[in-house]
Structures are given as C-alpha cells and as structure tokens.
Amino acid sequence: MTGYWYSFSDYVEGGMSTLSFPVQQGNEYSGESYDVVVDACGGMCGTIKLSNAISTPWVGLGIMLAEEDSTADVSAWGGICVTYASEYPVNVYLNVDVGGIDTISNVSPFMTYPMITLPKTVTNAPTLKKMLEPDAAITRCAKWSDFKVSAWAEYNAAKLSKVYSGEEAAKAIKAITFVFMGNSDGSGDFNIVGISTYDENLPQWRDGGVNEQDVGLITDDSDSLTCLWKGLNGSGIVNTGYNDRDEFVGMLYDYDASPEGAYSRIEFPAYPNPEYEPYMYEPVIMECNGFCGTMEFTLEKADYAASAVAFNIAEDTLTSCEGNTCYGTPKFADIKDWGGLCITYYSEKDAYLNVVVKDVPYENSPKASLPASGGLIEKCVAWDDFQPSVPNLGTAVSTIQFIVKSTENGDRNQFNIAGIGKYSTKGACSIPKTVY
C-alpha cells in the first residue's frame, strides 16, 4: 500500500469536520482509490469543512511510505518540495513511531511529529497574487532539518519511545501527512498539485511563516523617476521627497472618514504591528503586495460612511499623544513638480483621490474620481484635472487621501492600492506579473 493517499479527520476525537472531493472516489479495485480525484483536479484536491464541535477542528490527507508495522528511510531525498494551492495553511508532518499512543489515524500522535507549516496561498482579501494569478499554485521546498521537533513531544518525552528531529524522522518514516486545522467553523478549497524530492533551486519554505514573495519580485528600477511607492517593494513609506524630516512622513495609514453618526473600519488580511510606529502596516503590505483589505461601513444616524487610506507629504506638528498614538497637524509642502498623481488600484466601489491643500476648506478639497474596477488598473490625473480647480495646485499640499463612501448600512468594499507615483502620460508604476 505504499505511495497511496488516504484521508482522516477529527472524527476520532468526537469532531464533525469533513473532507469532500469533486468526484466520487473509488475504482474497480478499491473504493478508497483517489485516482479519479487526481484525474479531475490535476492534483489531490477537495473542500475542507471544519466544525467547532471540538476546540481545534482539523482534517487531513496522508501518503503511506512504508508497509504496516515497518518504516522507510527517505533521508536521501534531502527534504520535499510541495506544489499546492490552499485557502488554509497546511501543516506537513513526518509520521513516525513514537511508541505507546501512536497510530496512523489518531490526532494526538501528529502532535508529536516533526512538522512545518506551509502558508495559505489564497485569501478572501484582494491580494496582488489573487488578482494576477487567482488559480496559481505555489511551490515550497523544505529540507528535513527544517522540520522542527514538536514542543508537545519534548514536553511529553517521558511518555514517548523517542522524540524525533526532522533528519531522524526521515530515516524511520511511516507516512507524510497534510493537515488543515482551524480554531472555528470554516470551509475552503485546496489542491496538492505535486510532491517531489528537495530542490534548492525552487522557492524555499521560511520559518515563522515568512515566505518569499509570490508575485512580481522587483529586479530593476526602470520606473524609479516616476513611481514613489509600490507594495511589491514591501515598504509602507511613500517617497515624498520630505522623508528626512520625520520618520512618519509618507507612511500609509487608514482612518475613519465618516461623519458623526456613522463609522467605518478596514479588515486586513494580516495583523498590523500593535504599536503605532512607521512600520506598523508592513505585515499587511507583505501579504497584499500593496495596501489591501475590506472596508466595512456602518450607518447609524448619518447618510453615509467613508473609509480612507492616506499619507502625509511632510512632517507633523504634534499636539498630543495618547499611548502609542500621537495627534498633530500635517505641514504643507510643495509637490507641484509631480505634475499630478498616478495611482494603481483595485476597488469594488467607486473611490476618489482627495488632496488636502492650504487655505482651502477640507470639504472643498480638490478631488479626482476613481471608478470601480474589475481588476488592477492605473489612473493618472494631472493637477489641472482635479476639481474644484485650485490655483497652483500642488504648491502647498499636506495629505493625499484615497476615499470610498457608502450610503448602505453594512456595506463592504474590497480594495488594493498597489502603486503611487507622479503624473505621467505613460503611467508611473510598473507591476510585473511573475511567471510561476
């Protein structure tokens, strides 16, 4: 039976999670065969449905590498490479015989096995990867030494016949298992497209969940004269030309632009750093390859709610601080030589650029409309095209704002700002599409 797939779930612990497949498994020789699934998917694919009947629901798939009551030595592989797509992180375990409590189908033993976690490849957020390659699988390679000893196994070492490192497990392995786990109800799809021996020339797994970017690694600066910021570079700071004045200058940030009686928030696909500091949004930008998320609008007593992403041109004059958050008045600066603005964005709803200028009431700020888009687009607007018209627009600007309004309570809007640049008739920021 070596080399064959099998599935298992938290049913053995009283759970109700399930793993379903797009076609009925089985063939003339065995009702457990997954050949028809692989033929239909071009891989081992299915749908995960987690049920919180237990605190940590899970389902899994495995490949037997040794006959029953025996083990195999696959150390010569050097490790494994997995090509996959998944809406859940994938825990990969090296199943070994730890003695006593070990069975191939039980949940508790896989807490004792060496493992790595492969990142999810698909999120509900409009990441650049999702927009440019929505169905693309990624490859991650891990050496046997990357598989870490289980902390649970170390703590319970007295109950086990042996605590295995990754290298030790590869010499006495029974199976490799792929486990999808969560903390609550949920569902998602996956496809394991290929598994091979370790290859140092393919994308590598990184410890701590930090992996190589999947989209558009920048290899040249051909647009460096026009592009002021692009999410692909991983920074959260727009190069305004005044960045030497204050570490917060150019920092992209979100805020609630709603009137009294309404409010908005942004649900991010990654957690910003908890402290208010100039790099707090970098986890979001690394996940999105841009500044992305889902805006949520709540109307109570107002006609509309508004959500915004903004950056300041020059330094703030601080007026007060509460905890890690400081408040101040952004200073005005001359950016007339930009000629206007280019923004590369995606938004399910109409948005607009708002330019905060000196001696102009905020409600009369010059604006430029950004139409809702079905994908990533770049729009460039010259200073003269902002309305209402302001003489010498650009000579005294404090803040640039990307704003979406909604008149519907409970409304949501997915968006991604991928590039910001100076006005150019040819566009300011190039967003390459990586070949996988």
Short mmCIF file of C-alpha atoms in Angstrom, two decimals:
data_model
loop_
_atom_site.label_atom_id
_atom_site.label_comp_id
_atom_site.label_asym_id
_atom_site.label_seq_id
_atom_site.Cartn_x
_atom_site.Cartn_y
_atom_site.Cartn_z
CA MET A 1 0.00 0.00 0.00
CA THR A 2 2.99 2.35 -0.09
CA GLY A 3 2.59 5.51 -2.13
CA TYR A 4 -1.19 5.60 -1.82
CA TRP A 5 -3.24 8.54 -0.50
CA TYR A 6 -5.58 8.19 2.47
CA SER A 7 -7.71 10.70 4.39
CA PHE A 8 -8.61 11.14 8.07
CA SER A 9 -10.38 13.66 10.29
CA ASP A 10 -11.13 14.78 13.84
CA TYR A 11 -13.97 12.22 13.96
CA VAL A 12 -11.69 10.06 16.12
CA GLU A 13 -11.81 12.82 18.76
CA GLY A 14 -15.55 13.41 18.51
CA GLY A 15 -15.25 16.08 15.83
CA MET A 16 -17.51 16.63 12.83
CA SER A 17 -15.12 18.13 10.28
CA THR A 18 -15.23 16.70 6.77
CA LEU A 19 -13.14 16.48 3.64
CA SER A 20 -15.09 16.19 0.38
CA PHE A 21 -13.92 15.69 -3.19
CA PRO A 22 -15.30 16.91 -6.53
CA VAL A 23 -15.89 13.35 -7.77
CA GLN A 24 -16.72 10.08 -6.07
CA GLN A 25 -13.57 8.22 -5.12
CA GLY A 26 -13.02 4.55 -5.90
CA ASN A 27 -12.28 2.30 -8.86
CA GLU A 28 -12.81 -1.33 -9.85
CA TYR A 29 -10.14 -2.47 -7.41
CA SER A 30 -10.79 -0.32 -4.34
CA GLY A 31 -13.46 2.02 -3.03
CA GLU A 32 -10.68 4.04 -1.38
CA SER A 33 -8.77 4.88 -4.56
CA TYR A 34 -8.26 8.59 -5.34
CA ASP A 35 -7.21 8.12 -8.97
CA VAL A 36 -10.43 9.70 -10.28
CA VAL A 37 -9.94 12.70 -7.96
CA VAL A 38 -6.41 13.29 -9.24
CA ASP A 39 -7.60 12.95 -12.84
CA ALA A 40 -10.37 15.51 -12.27
CA CYS A 41 -8.21 18.04 -10.42
CA GLY A 42 -4.77 17.66 -11.89
CA GLY A 43 -3.82 17.05 -8.29
CA MET A 44 -5.24 15.92 -4.98
CA CYS A 45 -8.00 18.47 -4.43
CA GLY A 46 -11.05 18.88 -2.29
CA THR A 47 -13.07 21.06 0.06
CA ILE A 48 -12.35 21.38 3.78
CA LYS A 49 -15.28 21.91 6.15
CA LEU A 50 -14.22 22.46 9.75
CA SER A 51 -16.72 22.12 12.58
CA ASN A 52 -16.08 23.58 16.02
CA ALA A 53 -17.54 20.51 17.71
CA ILE A 54 -14.00 20.34 19.15
CA SER A 55 -11.80 23.29 20.07
CA THR A 56 -9.31 22.80 17.23
CA PRO A 57 -11.06 21.11 14.30
CA TRP A 58 -9.00 19.50 11.57
CA VAL A 59 -8.95 17.19 8.56
CA GLY A 60 -6.00 15.62 6.80
CA LEU A 61 -4.54 13.62 3.95
CA GLY A 62 -1.57 11.31 4.00
CA ILE A 63 0.71 9.26 1.81
CA MET A 64 1.92 5.90 3.11
CA LEU A 65 5.68 5.47 2.67
CA ALA A 66 6.07 2.12 4.45
CA GLU A 67 4.10 -1.08 4.82
CA GLU A 68 2.19 -1.66 8.04
CA ASP A 69 4.42 -2.29 11.08
CA SER A 70 7.51 -1.09 9.21
CA THR A 71 9.31 2.15 8.36
CA ALA A 72 11.19 3.58 5.40
CA ASP A 73 14.41 5.57 5.01
CA VAL A 74 13.86 8.56 2.68
CA SER A 75 16.75 10.65 4.02
CA ALA A 76 18.35 10.61 0.54
CA TRP A 77 15.54 12.84 -0.71
CA GLY A 78 17.10 15.69 1.28
CA GLY A 79 13.62 17.01 2.05
CA ILE A 80 10.49 17.61 0.00
CA CYS A 81 9.01 20.21 -2.34
CA VAL A 82 5.23 20.68 -2.37
CA THR A 83 3.33 22.46 -5.15
CA TYR A 84 -0.13 23.39 -3.92
CA ALA A 85 -2.93 25.93 -3.62
CA SER A 86 -4.93 26.24 -0.40
CA GLU A 87 -7.28 28.58 1.41
CA TYR A 88 -5.91 27.18 4.70
CA PRO A 89 -2.34 26.89 5.97
CA VAL A 90 -1.09 23.32 5.54
CA ASN A 91 0.70 21.56 8.39
CA VAL A 92 3.05 18.93 6.94
CA TYR A 93 4.04 16.15 9.37
CA LEU A 94 6.62 13.38 9.17
CA ASN A 95 4.76 10.48 10.75
CA VAL A 96 6.99 8.23 12.86
CA ASP A 97 6.55 5.59 15.53
CA VAL A 98 6.72 7.37 18.86
CA GLY A 99 5.54 4.32 20.80
CA GLY A 100 2.60 3.69 23.06
CA ILE A 101 -0.04 6.13 21.84
CA ASP A 102 0.93 6.08 18.18
CA THR A 103 -1.47 5.07 15.40
CA ILE A 104 -1.53 6.32 11.84
CA SER A 105 -5.10 7.63 12.09
CA ASN A 106 -5.20 9.28 15.50
CA VAL A 107 -4.96 13.01 16.16
CA SER A 108 -2.80 13.01 19.28
CA PRO A 109 0.24 11.40 17.68
CA PHE A 110 0.62 14.04 14.99
CA MET A 111 1.27 16.48 17.82
CA THR A 112 4.48 14.51 18.37
CA TYR A 113 5.76 14.52 14.80
CA PRO A 114 8.31 16.94 13.27
CA MET A 115 6.46 19.44 11.09
CA ILE A 116 6.45 22.61 9.04
CA THR A 117 3.51 24.89 8.15
CA LEU A 118 3.05 25.91 4.54
CA PRO A 119 1.28 29.29 4.14
CA LYS A 120 -2.17 29.57 2.63
CA THR A 121 -1.99 30.71 -0.99
CA VAL A 122 -5.47 32.20 -1.33
CA THR A 123 -7.21 34.69 0.94
CA ASN A 124 -10.55 36.46 0.82
CA ALA A 125 -8.64 39.73 0.56
CA PRO A 126 -7.73 41.17 -2.87
CA THR A 127 -4.01 40.47 -2.67
CA LEU A 128 -1.99 41.16 -5.79
CA LYS A 129 -1.39 37.45 -6.20
CA LYS A 130 -5.10 36.73 -6.15
CA MET A 131 -5.76 39.37 -8.80
CA LEU A 132 -2.90 38.47 -11.10
CA GLU A 133 -2.81 34.69 -10.63
CA PRO A 134 -6.04 33.65 -8.88
CA ASP A 135 -5.67 29.94 -9.61
CA ALA A 136 -1.89 29.60 -9.50
CA ALA A 137 -0.31 27.04 -7.24
CA ILE A 138 2.96 27.86 -5.50
CA THR A 139 5.92 25.64 -4.68
CA ARG A 140 7.69 25.48 -1.32
CA CYS A 141 10.73 23.31 -0.59
CA ALA A 142 11.88 22.29 2.89
CA LYS A 143 14.96 20.35 3.97
CA TRP A 144 14.49 17.60 6.52
CA SER A 145 16.28 19.84 9.03
CA ASP A 146 13.52 22.44 8.55
CA PHE A 147 11.02 20.07 10.17
CA LYS A 148 11.12 21.10 13.80
CA VAL A 149 10.82 18.89 16.84
CA SER A 150 7.37 19.15 18.32
CA ALA A 151 7.22 21.19 21.53
CA TRP A 152 4.43 18.90 22.67
CA ALA A 153 6.72 15.89 22.14
CA GLU A 154 9.56 17.49 24.07
CA TYR A 155 7.24 18.28 26.97
CA ASN A 156 5.84 14.72 26.98
CA ALA A 157 9.12 12.98 26.17
CA ALA A 158 8.74 10.61 29.12
CA LYS A 159 5.61 9.11 27.52
CA LEU A 160 7.27 8.50 24.14
CA SER A 161 9.76 5.95 22.96
CA LYS A 162 11.63 8.65 21.04
CA VAL A 163 11.45 12.36 20.21
CA TYR A 164 12.41 12.79 16.56
CA SER A 165 14.17 15.61 14.75
CA GLY A 166 13.34 16.08 11.07
CA GLU A 167 16.52 14.31 9.94
CA GLU A 168 15.86 11.38 12.30
CA ALA A 169 12.25 11.08 11.17
CA ALA A 170 13.30 10.86 7.50
CA LYS A 171 15.28 7.72 8.32
CA ALA A 172 12.38 5.95 10.04
CA ILE A 173 9.26 7.39 8.43
CA LYS A 174 5.85 5.79 8.11
CA ALA A 175 3.90 8.46 6.22
CA ILE A 176 3.78 12.13 5.25
CA THR A 177 0.55 13.84 6.24
CA PHE A 178 -1.01 17.18 5.29
CA VAL A 179 -3.33 18.57 7.96
CA PHE A 180 -5.71 21.53 7.61
CA MET A 181 -6.54 22.97 11.01
CA GLY A 182 -8.51 25.91 12.41
CA ASN A 183 -9.99 27.38 15.57
CA SER A 184 -13.61 27.61 14.46
CA ASP A 185 -16.13 26.68 11.79
CA GLY A 186 -14.94 27.36 8.28
CA SER A 187 -14.54 26.00 4.80
CA GLY A 188 -12.05 26.30 1.98
CA ASP A 189 -10.60 24.57 -1.04
CA PHE A 190 -7.17 23.08 -1.67
CA ASN A 191 -5.23 21.29 -4.37
CA ILE A 192 -1.93 19.48 -3.82
CA VAL A 193 -0.55 19.51 -7.34
CA GLY A 194 2.82 17.83 -6.86
CA ILE A 195 5.33 16.45 -4.36
CA SER A 196 8.98 15.91 -5.15
CA THR A 197 12.35 15.48 -3.51
CA TYR A 198 14.14 18.59 -2.23
CA ASP A 199 15.42 21.11 -4.80
CA GLU A 200 17.45 24.10 -3.63
CA ASN A 201 16.69 25.95 -6.87
CA LEU A 202 12.96 26.17 -6.20
CA PRO A 203 11.23 28.61 -3.78
CA GLN A 204 12.12 27.79 -0.19
CA TRP A 205 9.98 27.48 2.89
CA ARG A 206 10.84 30.03 5.58
CA ASP A 207 10.45 29.56 9.32
CA GLY A 208 7.92 31.66 11.23
CA GLY A 209 5.51 31.91 8.32
CA VAL A 210 7.66 34.45 6.46
CA ASN A 211 7.97 33.23 2.90
CA GLU A 212 9.37 34.58 -0.31
CA GLN A 213 7.03 36.95 -2.13
CA ASP A 214 4.92 35.12 -4.69
CA VAL A 215 4.33 37.95 -7.10
CA GLY A 216 6.46 40.40 -9.00
CA LEU A 217 9.88 40.46 -7.39
CA ILE A 218 11.44 43.73 -8.50
CA THR A 219 14.65 43.29 -10.46
CA ASP A 220 15.12 46.78 -11.90
CA ASP A 221 14.34 50.44 -11.18
CA SER A 222 13.13 51.42 -14.63
CA ASP A 223 10.27 53.45 -13.15
CA SER A 224 12.24 54.97 -10.28
CA LEU A 225 11.80 58.54 -11.62
CA THR A 226 8.01 58.35 -11.61
CA CYS A 227 7.00 55.69 -9.07
CA LEU A 228 7.01 56.94 -5.47
CA TRP A 229 5.81 53.71 -3.88
CA LYS A 230 4.77 50.18 -4.84
CA GLY A 231 3.65 47.45 -2.50
CA LEU A 232 5.86 44.89 -4.22
CA ASN A 233 8.88 46.51 -2.56
CA GLY A 234 7.48 45.71 0.90
CA SER A 235 7.77 49.21 2.39
CA GLY A 236 4.90 51.20 3.87
CA ILE A 237 6.52 54.58 3.23
CA VAL A 238 5.80 56.71 0.16
CA ASN A 239 8.88 58.58 -1.08
CA THR A 240 7.52 62.13 -0.94
CA GLY A 241 10.92 63.84 -1.05
CA TYR A 242 10.45 65.08 2.51
CA ASN A 243 11.10 61.78 4.26
CA ASP A 244 14.23 63.05 6.01
CA ARG A 245 12.14 65.43 8.12
CA ASP A 246 10.18 62.88 10.14
CA GLU A 247 10.12 59.06 10.28
CA PHE A 248 6.33 59.12 9.81
CA VAL A 249 6.44 61.16 6.59
CA GLY A 250 4.94 59.20 3.71
CA MET A 251 3.59 56.41 5.95
CA LEU A 252 0.43 54.86 4.52
CA TYR A 253 -2.28 54.61 7.16
CA ASP A 254 -6.02 54.04 7.32
CA TYR A 255 -8.62 56.13 9.11
CA ASP A 256 -12.36 56.52 9.51
CA ALA A 257 -13.52 59.43 7.32
CA SER A 258 -17.19 59.09 8.30
CA PRO A 259 -19.34 61.94 9.62
CA GLU A 260 -20.82 61.81 13.11
CA GLY A 261 -23.46 59.10 13.30
CA ALA A 262 -21.56 56.62 11.11
CA TYR A 263 -18.27 54.78 11.15
CA SER A 264 -16.04 52.53 9.08
CA ARG A 265 -13.24 50.06 9.63
CA ILE A 266 -10.88 48.04 7.46
CA GLU A 267 -10.50 44.29 7.87
CA PHE A 268 -6.91 43.47 6.92
CA PRO A 269 -5.65 40.07 5.72
CA ALA A 270 -2.71 40.35 8.15
CA TYR A 271 -2.41 41.98 11.55
CA PRO A 272 -0.68 45.38 11.63
CA ASN A 273 2.02 45.70 14.26
CA PRO A 274 0.26 46.57 17.55
CA GLU A 275 2.25 49.72 18.25
CA TYR A 276 1.78 52.93 16.31
CA GLU A 277 5.09 53.24 14.51
CA PRO A 278 6.15 53.92 10.92
CA TYR A 279 6.40 50.23 10.01
CA MET A 280 3.14 49.06 11.58
CA TYR A 281 1.45 48.26 8.23
CA GLU A 282 4.32 46.28 6.72
CA PRO A 283 2.73 42.88 7.56
CA VAL A 284 -0.32 43.98 5.57
CA ILE A 285 1.77 45.19 2.65
CA MET A 286 3.84 42.00 2.57
CA GLU A 287 0.63 39.93 2.48
CA CYS A 288 -1.09 42.11 -0.13
CA ASN A 289 1.88 43.24 -2.23
CA GLY A 290 0.02 46.50 -1.78
CA PHE A 291 -2.21 48.13 0.85
CA CYS A 292 -5.33 45.98 0.78
CA GLY A 293 -8.29 44.85 2.80
CA THR A 294 -12.05 45.01 3.11
CA MET A 295 -13.71 48.28 4.11
CA GLU A 296 -16.81 47.87 6.28
CA PHE A 297 -19.40 50.68 6.57
CA THR A 298 -21.88 51.21 9.41
CA LEU A 299 -24.61 53.87 9.26
CA GLU A 300 -26.47 54.80 12.42
CA LYS A 301 -27.69 58.40 12.14
CA ALA A 302 -25.78 59.65 9.11
CA ASP A 303 -26.45 59.38 5.39
CA TYR A 304 -23.11 57.83 4.55
CA ALA A 305 -19.93 56.34 5.97
CA ALA A 306 -16.45 56.72 4.49
CA SER A 307 -13.18 54.82 4.76
CA ALA A 308 -9.80 56.20 3.77
CA VAL A 309 -6.14 55.35 3.20
CA ALA A 310 -3.78 58.32 3.28
CA PHE A 311 -0.21 59.54 3.55
CA ASN A 312 1.26 62.88 4.62
CA ILE A 313 3.72 64.76 2.43
CA ALA A 314 5.84 66.41 5.13
CA GLU A 315 6.26 66.17 8.89
CA ASP A 316 3.54 66.52 11.52
CA THR A 317 3.42 69.20 14.18
CA LEU A 318 2.50 67.02 17.14
CA THR A 319 -0.13 68.38 19.51
CA SER A 320 -0.81 65.46 21.85
CA CYS A 321 -0.22 61.75 22.38
CA GLU A 322 -2.40 59.04 23.91
CA GLY A 323 -0.49 55.81 24.48
CA ASN A 324 1.16 54.83 21.23
CA THR A 325 -0.97 57.18 19.08
CA CYS A 326 0.05 60.79 18.52
CA TYR A 327 -2.06 63.55 17.02
CA GLY A 328 -0.90 66.57 15.08
CA THR A 329 -1.30 68.83 12.10
CA PRO A 330 0.48 67.77 8.91
CA LYS A 331 2.63 70.52 7.40
CA PHE A 332 2.16 71.73 3.85
CA ALA A 333 4.83 71.16 1.22
CA ASP A 334 5.44 71.92 -2.44
CA ILE A 335 4.96 68.91 -4.75
CA LYS A 336 3.87 70.86 -7.83
CA ASP A 337 6.69 69.27 -9.84
CA TRP A 338 4.91 65.91 -9.54
CA GLY A 339 2.54 67.25 -12.18
CA GLY A 340 -0.32 65.34 -10.59
CA LEU A 341 -0.81 61.82 -9.31
CA CYS A 342 -0.90 58.26 -10.64
CA ILE A 343 -2.45 55.51 -8.56
CA THR A 344 -2.53 51.79 -9.33
CA TYR A 345 -5.53 50.32 -7.52
CA TYR A 346 -8.41 47.89 -7.36
CA SER A 347 -11.75 48.77 -5.78
CA GLU A 348 -15.14 47.12 -5.98
CA LYS A 349 -16.78 50.52 -5.48
CA ASP A 350 -16.13 53.97 -6.88
CA ALA A 351 -13.44 55.83 -4.96
CA TYR A 352 -11.77 59.21 -5.24
CA LEU A 353 -8.47 60.93 -4.54
CA ASN A 354 -8.68 63.87 -2.14
CA VAL A 355 -5.85 66.43 -1.97
CA VAL A 356 -5.68 68.47 1.24
CA VAL A 357 -4.30 71.91 0.34
CA LYS A 358 -3.53 75.08 2.26
CA ASP A 359 -6.23 77.74 2.74
CA VAL A 360 -8.94 75.55 1.20
CA PRO A 361 -11.73 74.19 3.46
CA TYR A 362 -11.50 70.42 3.70
CA GLU A 363 -14.96 69.91 2.21
CA ASN A 364 -13.82 71.84 -0.87
CA SER A 365 -10.59 69.89 -1.35
CA PRO A 366 -9.70 69.09 -4.98
CA LYS A 367 -10.82 65.60 -5.94
CA ALA A 368 -10.37 63.13 -8.77
CA SER A 369 -12.75 60.24 -9.33
CA LEU A 370 -11.51 56.65 -9.41
CA PRO A 371 -14.05 54.29 -10.99
CA ALA A 372 -14.75 50.85 -9.59
CA SER A 373 -12.57 48.28 -11.32
CA GLY A 374 -12.78 44.60 -12.05
CA GLY A 375 -9.02 44.26 -11.64
CA LEU A 376 -5.84 46.19 -11.06
CA ILE A 377 -5.77 49.46 -13.06
CA GLU A 378 -3.64 52.61 -13.05
CA LYS A 379 -5.20 56.05 -13.33
CA CYS A 380 -3.16 59.23 -13.76
CA VAL A 381 -4.62 62.69 -13.06
CA ALA A 382 -2.85 65.99 -13.76
CA TRP A 383 -3.15 68.78 -11.19
CA ASP A 384 -5.32 70.79 -13.62
CA ASP A 385 -7.84 67.94 -13.82
CA PHE A 386 -8.66 67.88 -10.10
CA GLN A 387 -11.98 69.51 -9.24
CA PRO A 388 -12.80 72.04 -7.94
CA SER A 389 -9.91 73.84 -9.57
CA VAL A 390 -7.36 75.41 -7.21
CA PRO A 391 -4.76 77.91 -8.47
CA ASN A 392 -1.24 76.46 -8.36
CA LEU A 393 -2.46 73.14 -7.03
CA GLY A 394 0.49 71.18 -5.70
CA THR A 395 2.40 74.09 -4.19
CA ALA A 396 1.01 73.58 -0.66
CA VAL A 397 -0.24 70.02 -0.04
CA SER A 398 -0.34 68.26 3.32
CA THR A 399 -2.11 64.95 2.68
CA ILE A 400 -3.19 62.64 -0.17
CA GLN A 401 -6.25 60.51 0.58
CA PHE A 402 -7.88 57.51 -1.16
CA ILE A 403 -11.54 57.54 -0.03
CA VAL A 404 -14.55 55.28 -0.57
CA LYS A 405 -18.05 56.32 0.54
CA SER A 406 -21.11 54.14 1.04
CA THR A 407 -24.75 55.04 1.70
CA GLU A 408 -25.69 51.45 2.60
CA ASN A 409 -25.51 50.15 6.17
CA GLY A 410 -23.39 47.01 6.45
CA ASP A 411 -21.83 47.57 3.04
CA ARG A 412 -18.34 46.20 2.27
CA ASN A 413 -15.68 47.07 -0.29
CA GLN A 414 -12.56 45.12 -1.20
CA PHE A 415 -9.64 47.23 -2.38
CA ASN A 416 -5.91 47.18 -3.03
CA ILE A 417 -3.62 50.16 -3.58
CA ALA A 418 -0.58 48.72 -5.36
CA GLY A 419 1.30 51.79 -6.60
CA ILE A 420 1.53 55.58 -6.15
CA GLY A 421 3.52 57.86 -8.42
CA LYS A 422 4.00 61.22 -10.07
CA TYR A 423 1.81 62.11 -13.02
CA SER A 424 2.91 60.50 -16.28
CA THR A 425 1.01 60.01 -19.52
CA LYS A 426 2.68 56.58 -19.77
CA GLY A 427 1.88 55.55 -16.21
CA ALA A 428 4.11 55.77 -13.15
CA CYS A 429 4.49 52.32 -11.56
CA SER A 430 5.06 49.05 -13.39
CA ILE A 431 3.57 45.97 -11.72
CA PRO A 432 5.17 42.90 -13.30
CA LYS A 433 3.37 39.59 -13.46
CA THR A 434 5.66 36.83 -12.29
CA VAL A 435 5.87 33.55 -14.18
CA TYR A 436 5.50 30.71 -11.64
#
